[in-house]
PDB file of C-alpha atoms and ligand atoms in Angstrom:
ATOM      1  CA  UNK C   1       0.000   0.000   0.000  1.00 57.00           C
ATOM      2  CA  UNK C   2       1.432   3.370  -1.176  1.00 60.00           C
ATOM      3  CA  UNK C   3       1.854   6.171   1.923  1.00 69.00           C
ATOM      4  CA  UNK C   4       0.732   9.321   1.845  1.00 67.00           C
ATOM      5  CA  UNK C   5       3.642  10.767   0.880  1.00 64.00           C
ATOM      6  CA  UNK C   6       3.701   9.401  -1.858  1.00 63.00           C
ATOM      7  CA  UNK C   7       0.133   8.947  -3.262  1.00 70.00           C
ATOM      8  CA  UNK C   8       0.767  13.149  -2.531  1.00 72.00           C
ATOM      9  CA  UNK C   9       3.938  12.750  -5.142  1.00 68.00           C
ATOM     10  CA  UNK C  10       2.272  10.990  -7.752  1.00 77.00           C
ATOM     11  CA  UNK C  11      -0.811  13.466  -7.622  1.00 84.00           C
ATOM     12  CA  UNK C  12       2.236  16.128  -8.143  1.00 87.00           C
ATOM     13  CA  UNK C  13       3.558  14.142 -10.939  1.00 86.00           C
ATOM     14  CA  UNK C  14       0.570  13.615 -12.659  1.00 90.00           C
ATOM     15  CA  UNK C  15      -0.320  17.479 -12.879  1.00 93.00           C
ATOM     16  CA  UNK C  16       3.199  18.200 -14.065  1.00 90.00           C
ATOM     17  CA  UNK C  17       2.840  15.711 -16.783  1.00 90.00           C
ATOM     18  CA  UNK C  18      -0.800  17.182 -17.854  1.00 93.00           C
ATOM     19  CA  UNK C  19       1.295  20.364 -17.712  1.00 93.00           C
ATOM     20  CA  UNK C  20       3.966  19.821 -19.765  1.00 92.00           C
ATOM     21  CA  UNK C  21       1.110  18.021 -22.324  1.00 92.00           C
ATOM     22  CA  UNK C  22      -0.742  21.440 -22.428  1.00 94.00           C
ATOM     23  CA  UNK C  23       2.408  23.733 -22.806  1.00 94.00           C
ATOM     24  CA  UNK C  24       3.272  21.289 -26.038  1.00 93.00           C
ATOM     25  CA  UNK C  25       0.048  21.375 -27.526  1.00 93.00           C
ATOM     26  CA  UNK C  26      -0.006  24.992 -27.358  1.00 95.00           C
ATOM     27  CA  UNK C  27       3.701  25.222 -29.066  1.00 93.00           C
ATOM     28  CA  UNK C  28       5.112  26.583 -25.608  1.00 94.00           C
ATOM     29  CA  UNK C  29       8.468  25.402 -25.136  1.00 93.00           C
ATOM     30  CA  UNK C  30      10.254  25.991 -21.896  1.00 92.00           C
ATOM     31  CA  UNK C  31      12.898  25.060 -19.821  1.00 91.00           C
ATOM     32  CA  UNK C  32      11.987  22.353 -17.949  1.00 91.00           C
ATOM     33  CA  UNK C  33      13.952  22.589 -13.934  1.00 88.00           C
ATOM     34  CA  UNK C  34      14.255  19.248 -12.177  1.00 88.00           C
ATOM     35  CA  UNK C  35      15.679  18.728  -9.186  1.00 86.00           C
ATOM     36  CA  UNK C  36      18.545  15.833  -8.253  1.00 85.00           C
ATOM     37  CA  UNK C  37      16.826  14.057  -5.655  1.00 79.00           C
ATOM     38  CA  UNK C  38      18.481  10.503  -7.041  1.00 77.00           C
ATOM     39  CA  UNK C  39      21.879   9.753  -7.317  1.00 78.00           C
ATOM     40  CA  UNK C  40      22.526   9.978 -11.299  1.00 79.00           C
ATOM     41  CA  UNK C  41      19.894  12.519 -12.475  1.00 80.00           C
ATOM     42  CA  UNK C  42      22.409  14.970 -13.698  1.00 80.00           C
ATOM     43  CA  UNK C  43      24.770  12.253 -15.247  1.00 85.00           C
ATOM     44  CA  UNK C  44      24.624  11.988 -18.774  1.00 89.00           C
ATOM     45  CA  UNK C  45      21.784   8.597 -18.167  1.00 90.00           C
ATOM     46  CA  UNK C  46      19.347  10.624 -16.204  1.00 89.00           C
ATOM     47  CA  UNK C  47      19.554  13.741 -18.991  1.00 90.00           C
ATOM     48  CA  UNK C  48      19.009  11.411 -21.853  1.00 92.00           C
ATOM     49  CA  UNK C  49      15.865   9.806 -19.684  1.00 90.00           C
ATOM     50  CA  UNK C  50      14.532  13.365 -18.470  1.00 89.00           C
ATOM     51  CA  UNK C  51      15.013  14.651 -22.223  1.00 93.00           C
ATOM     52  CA  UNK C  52      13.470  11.709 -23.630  1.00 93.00           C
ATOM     53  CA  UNK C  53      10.382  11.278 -21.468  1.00 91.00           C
ATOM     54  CA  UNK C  54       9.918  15.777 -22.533  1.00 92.00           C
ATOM     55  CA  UNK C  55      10.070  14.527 -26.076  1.00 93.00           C
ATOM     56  CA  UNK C  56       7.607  11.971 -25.543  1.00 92.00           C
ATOM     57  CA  UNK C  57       5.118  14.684 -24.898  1.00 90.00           C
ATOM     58  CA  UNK C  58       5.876  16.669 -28.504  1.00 90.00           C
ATOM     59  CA  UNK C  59       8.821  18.673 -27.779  1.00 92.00           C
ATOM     60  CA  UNK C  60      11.179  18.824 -30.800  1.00 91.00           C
ATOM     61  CA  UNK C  61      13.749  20.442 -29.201  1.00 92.00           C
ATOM     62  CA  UNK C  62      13.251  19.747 -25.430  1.00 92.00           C
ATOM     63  CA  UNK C  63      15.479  22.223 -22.540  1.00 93.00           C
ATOM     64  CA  UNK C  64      15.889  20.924 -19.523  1.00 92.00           C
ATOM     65  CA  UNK C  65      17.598  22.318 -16.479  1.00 89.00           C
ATOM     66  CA  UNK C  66      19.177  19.940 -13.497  1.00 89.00           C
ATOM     67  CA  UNK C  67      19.574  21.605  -9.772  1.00 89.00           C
ATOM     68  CA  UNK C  68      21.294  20.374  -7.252  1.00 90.00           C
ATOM     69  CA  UNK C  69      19.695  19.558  -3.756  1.00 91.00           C
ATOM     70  CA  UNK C  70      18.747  22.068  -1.333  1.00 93.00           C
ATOM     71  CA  UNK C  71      18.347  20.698   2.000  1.00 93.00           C
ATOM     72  CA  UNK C  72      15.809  22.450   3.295  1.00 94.00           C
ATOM     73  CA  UNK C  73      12.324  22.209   4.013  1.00 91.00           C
ATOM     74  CA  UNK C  74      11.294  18.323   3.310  1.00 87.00           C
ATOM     75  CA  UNK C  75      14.489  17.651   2.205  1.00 89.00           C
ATOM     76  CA  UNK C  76      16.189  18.520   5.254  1.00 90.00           C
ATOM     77  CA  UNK C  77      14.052  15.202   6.660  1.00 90.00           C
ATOM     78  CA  UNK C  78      14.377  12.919   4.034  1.00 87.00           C
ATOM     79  CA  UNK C  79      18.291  12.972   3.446  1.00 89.00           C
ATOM     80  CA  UNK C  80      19.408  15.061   6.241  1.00 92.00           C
ATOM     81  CA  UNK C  81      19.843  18.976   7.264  1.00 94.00           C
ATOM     82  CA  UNK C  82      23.097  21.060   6.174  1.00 97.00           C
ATOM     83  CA  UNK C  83      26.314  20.414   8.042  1.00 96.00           C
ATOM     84  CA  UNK C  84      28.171  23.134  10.094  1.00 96.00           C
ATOM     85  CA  UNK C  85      30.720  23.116   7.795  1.00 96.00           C
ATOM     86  CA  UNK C  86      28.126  23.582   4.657  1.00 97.00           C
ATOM     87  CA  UNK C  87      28.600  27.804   4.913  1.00 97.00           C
ATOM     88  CA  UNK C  88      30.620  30.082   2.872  1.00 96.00           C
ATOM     89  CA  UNK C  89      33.576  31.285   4.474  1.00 93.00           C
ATOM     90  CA  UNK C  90      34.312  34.834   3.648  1.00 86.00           C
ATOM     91  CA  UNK C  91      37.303  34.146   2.016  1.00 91.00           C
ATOM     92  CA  UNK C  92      36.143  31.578  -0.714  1.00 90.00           C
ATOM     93  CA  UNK C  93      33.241  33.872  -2.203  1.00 92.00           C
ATOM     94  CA  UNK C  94      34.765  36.128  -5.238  1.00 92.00           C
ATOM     95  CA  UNK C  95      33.014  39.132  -6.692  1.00 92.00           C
ATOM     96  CA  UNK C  96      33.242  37.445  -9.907  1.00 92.00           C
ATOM     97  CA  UNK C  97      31.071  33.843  -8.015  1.00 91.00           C
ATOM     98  CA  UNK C  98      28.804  36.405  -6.236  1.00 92.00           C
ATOM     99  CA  UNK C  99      27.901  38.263  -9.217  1.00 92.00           C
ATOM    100  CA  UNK C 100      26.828  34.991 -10.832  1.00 92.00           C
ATOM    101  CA  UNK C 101      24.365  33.787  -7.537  1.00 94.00           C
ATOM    102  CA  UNK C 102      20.546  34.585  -8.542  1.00 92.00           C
ATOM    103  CA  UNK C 103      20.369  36.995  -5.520  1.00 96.00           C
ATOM    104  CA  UNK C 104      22.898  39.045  -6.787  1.00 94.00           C
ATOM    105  CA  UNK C 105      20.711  40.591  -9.570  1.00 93.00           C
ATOM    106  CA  UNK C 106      16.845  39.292  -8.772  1.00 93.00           C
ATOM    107  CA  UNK C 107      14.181  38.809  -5.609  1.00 96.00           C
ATOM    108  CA  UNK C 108      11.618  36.994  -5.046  1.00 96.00           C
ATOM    109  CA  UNK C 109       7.917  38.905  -4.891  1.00 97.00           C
ATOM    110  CA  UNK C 110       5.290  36.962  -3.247  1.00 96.00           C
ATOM    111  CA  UNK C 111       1.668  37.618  -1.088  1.00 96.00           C
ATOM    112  CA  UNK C 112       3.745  37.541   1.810  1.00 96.00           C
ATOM    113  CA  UNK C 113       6.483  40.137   1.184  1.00 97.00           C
ATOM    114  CA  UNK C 114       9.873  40.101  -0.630  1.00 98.00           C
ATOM    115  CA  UNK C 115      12.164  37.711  -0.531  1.00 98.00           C
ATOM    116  CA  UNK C 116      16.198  37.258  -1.097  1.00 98.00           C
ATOM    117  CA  UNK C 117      15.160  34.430  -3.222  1.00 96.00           C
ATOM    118  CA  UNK C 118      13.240  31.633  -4.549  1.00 93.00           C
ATOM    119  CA  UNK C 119      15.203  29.144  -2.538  1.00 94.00           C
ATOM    120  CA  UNK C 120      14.596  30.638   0.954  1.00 96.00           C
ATOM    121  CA  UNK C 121      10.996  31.652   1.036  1.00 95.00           C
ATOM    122  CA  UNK C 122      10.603  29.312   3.647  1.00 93.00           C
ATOM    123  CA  UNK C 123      13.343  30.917   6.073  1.00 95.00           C
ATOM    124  CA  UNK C 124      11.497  33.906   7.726  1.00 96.00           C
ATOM    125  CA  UNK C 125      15.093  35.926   7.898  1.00 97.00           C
ATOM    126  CA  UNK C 126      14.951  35.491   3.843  1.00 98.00           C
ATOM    127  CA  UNK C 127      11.895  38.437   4.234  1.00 98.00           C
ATOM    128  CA  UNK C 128      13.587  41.299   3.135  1.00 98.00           C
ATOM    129  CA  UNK C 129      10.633  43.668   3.344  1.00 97.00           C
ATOM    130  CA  UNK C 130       7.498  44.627   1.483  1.00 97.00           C
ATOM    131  CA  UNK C 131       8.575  46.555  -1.362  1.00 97.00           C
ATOM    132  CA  UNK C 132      11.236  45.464  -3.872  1.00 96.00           C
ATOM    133  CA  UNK C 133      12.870  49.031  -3.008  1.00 96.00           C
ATOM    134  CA  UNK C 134      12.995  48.019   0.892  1.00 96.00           C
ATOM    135  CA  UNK C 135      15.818  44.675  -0.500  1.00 96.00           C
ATOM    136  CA  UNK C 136      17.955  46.925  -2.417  1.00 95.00           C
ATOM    137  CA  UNK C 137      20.523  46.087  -0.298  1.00 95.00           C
ATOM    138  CA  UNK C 138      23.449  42.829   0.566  1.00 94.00           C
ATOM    139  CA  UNK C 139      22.320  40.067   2.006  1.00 96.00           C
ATOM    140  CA  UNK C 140      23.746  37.427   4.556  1.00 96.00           C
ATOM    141  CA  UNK C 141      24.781  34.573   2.450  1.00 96.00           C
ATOM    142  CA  UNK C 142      24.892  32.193   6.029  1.00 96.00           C
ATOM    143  CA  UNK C 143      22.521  29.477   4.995  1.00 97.00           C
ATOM    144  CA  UNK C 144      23.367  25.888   3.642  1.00 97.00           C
ATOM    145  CA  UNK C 145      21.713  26.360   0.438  1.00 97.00           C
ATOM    146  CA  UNK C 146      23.689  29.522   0.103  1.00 97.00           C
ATOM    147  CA  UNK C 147      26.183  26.769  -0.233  1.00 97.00           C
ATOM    148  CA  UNK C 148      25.012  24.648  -2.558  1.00 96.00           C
ATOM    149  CA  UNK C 149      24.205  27.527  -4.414  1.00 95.00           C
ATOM    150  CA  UNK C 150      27.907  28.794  -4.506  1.00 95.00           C
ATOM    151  CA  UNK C 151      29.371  25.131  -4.748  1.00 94.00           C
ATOM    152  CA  UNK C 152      27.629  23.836  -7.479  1.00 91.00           C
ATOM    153  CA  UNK C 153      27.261  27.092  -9.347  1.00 88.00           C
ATOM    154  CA  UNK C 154      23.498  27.948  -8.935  1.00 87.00           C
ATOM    155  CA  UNK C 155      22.635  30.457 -11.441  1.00 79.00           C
ATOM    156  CA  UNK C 156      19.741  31.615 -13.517  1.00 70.00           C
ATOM    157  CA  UNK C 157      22.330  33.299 -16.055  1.00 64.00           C
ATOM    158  CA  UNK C 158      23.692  29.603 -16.894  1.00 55.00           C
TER     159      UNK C 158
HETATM  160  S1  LIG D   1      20.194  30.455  -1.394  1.00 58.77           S
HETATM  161 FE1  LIG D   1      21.620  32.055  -0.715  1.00 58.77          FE
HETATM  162  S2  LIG D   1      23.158  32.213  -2.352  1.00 58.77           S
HETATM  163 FE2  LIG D   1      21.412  31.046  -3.179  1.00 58.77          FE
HETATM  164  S3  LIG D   1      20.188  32.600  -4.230  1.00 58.77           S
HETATM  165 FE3  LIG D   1      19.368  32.378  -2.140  1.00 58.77          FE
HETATM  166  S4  LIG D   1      20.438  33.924  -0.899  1.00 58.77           S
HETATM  167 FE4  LIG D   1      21.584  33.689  -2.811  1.00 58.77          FE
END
C-alpha cells in the first residue's frame, strides 16, 4: 500500500505531466527545472531519460535544467539537514562567483512580502521587506543552500 507521501507525489507528478502536455500542444516550449533528488539525475543517463520522457510529450527540441539539492524544508528530513561546515567562508566567495548567484541581480515577490530568493521563502530571515525598493541592499549569504548555491554554481544566467 502506497503512503501518503507518496500517493501526494504521484498526484504532483501527474499534474506536471498534464502540464507539460498542455504547454506542447499549445507550441510553448520551456525550460523544464528538475531537481537531483536521485543519485545519477544529472549524469549523462538521467539527462538522456529526463530529455526523452519531454520529447515523448511533442517537444522537438526539449530544454531541460538539473539543480542540485537544497536541504531544506522536506528535504532537510528525508536525506538530512546542512552540516556546520556547509557555509561560505568569507574568504572563498569572489566578486566574480557572487555576481553569478541569482540573488545578486533578482528577488523573489510573493503575497507575503519580498524575498532574497526563490530558494529561501521558507526561512522567515529570507523576508527582506514589502517593497522590492525596501531589498535593495546585501544580504547574509549564512545558509546551507547559500552553499550549494555557490558550490555547485546555482545560477539563472547559466
Ligand atoms: S540560497 Fe543564498 S546564495 Fe542562493 S540565491 Fe538564495 S540567498 Fe543567494
Amino acid at each position: 500500500m502506497l503512503s501518503r507521501t507518496m500517493r501526494s507525489a504521484g498526484r504532483v507528478w501527474e499534474r506536471v505531466m498534464i502540464g507539460l502536455q498542455n504547454l506542447a500542444e499549445v507550441k510553448i516550449n520551456p525550460v523544464i527545472t528538475v531537481t537531483e533528488t536521485a543519485e545519477g539525475v544529472r549524469g549523462d543517463e538521467g539527462r538522456a531519460r529526463f530529455l526523452g520522457l519531454i520529447r515523448s510529450f511533442g517537444f522537438t527540441k526539449p530544454r531541460l535544467k538539473v539543480l542540485p539539492l537544497f536541504r531544506i524544508g522536506a528535504e532537510e528530513k528525508r536525506t538530512h539537514a546542512y552540516e556546520d561546515w556547509e557555509r561560505i567562508r568569507a574568504d572563498e566567495l569572489s566578486e566574480a562567483d557572487a555576481e553569478m548567484l541569482q540573488c545578486s541581480s533578482c528577488r523573489m515577490v510573493t503575497s507575503k512580502g519580498v524575498y532574497v530568493c526563490p530558494i529561501l521563502i521558507e526561512t522567515p530571515e529570507a523576508r527582506m521587506g514589502e517593497t522590492l525598493a525596501e531589498t535593495l541592499r546585501p544580504f547574509p549569504l549564512r545558509y546551507g543552500a547559500c552553499h550549494t548555491c555557490w558550490a555547485e554554481g546555482v545560477s539563472c544566467r547559466t
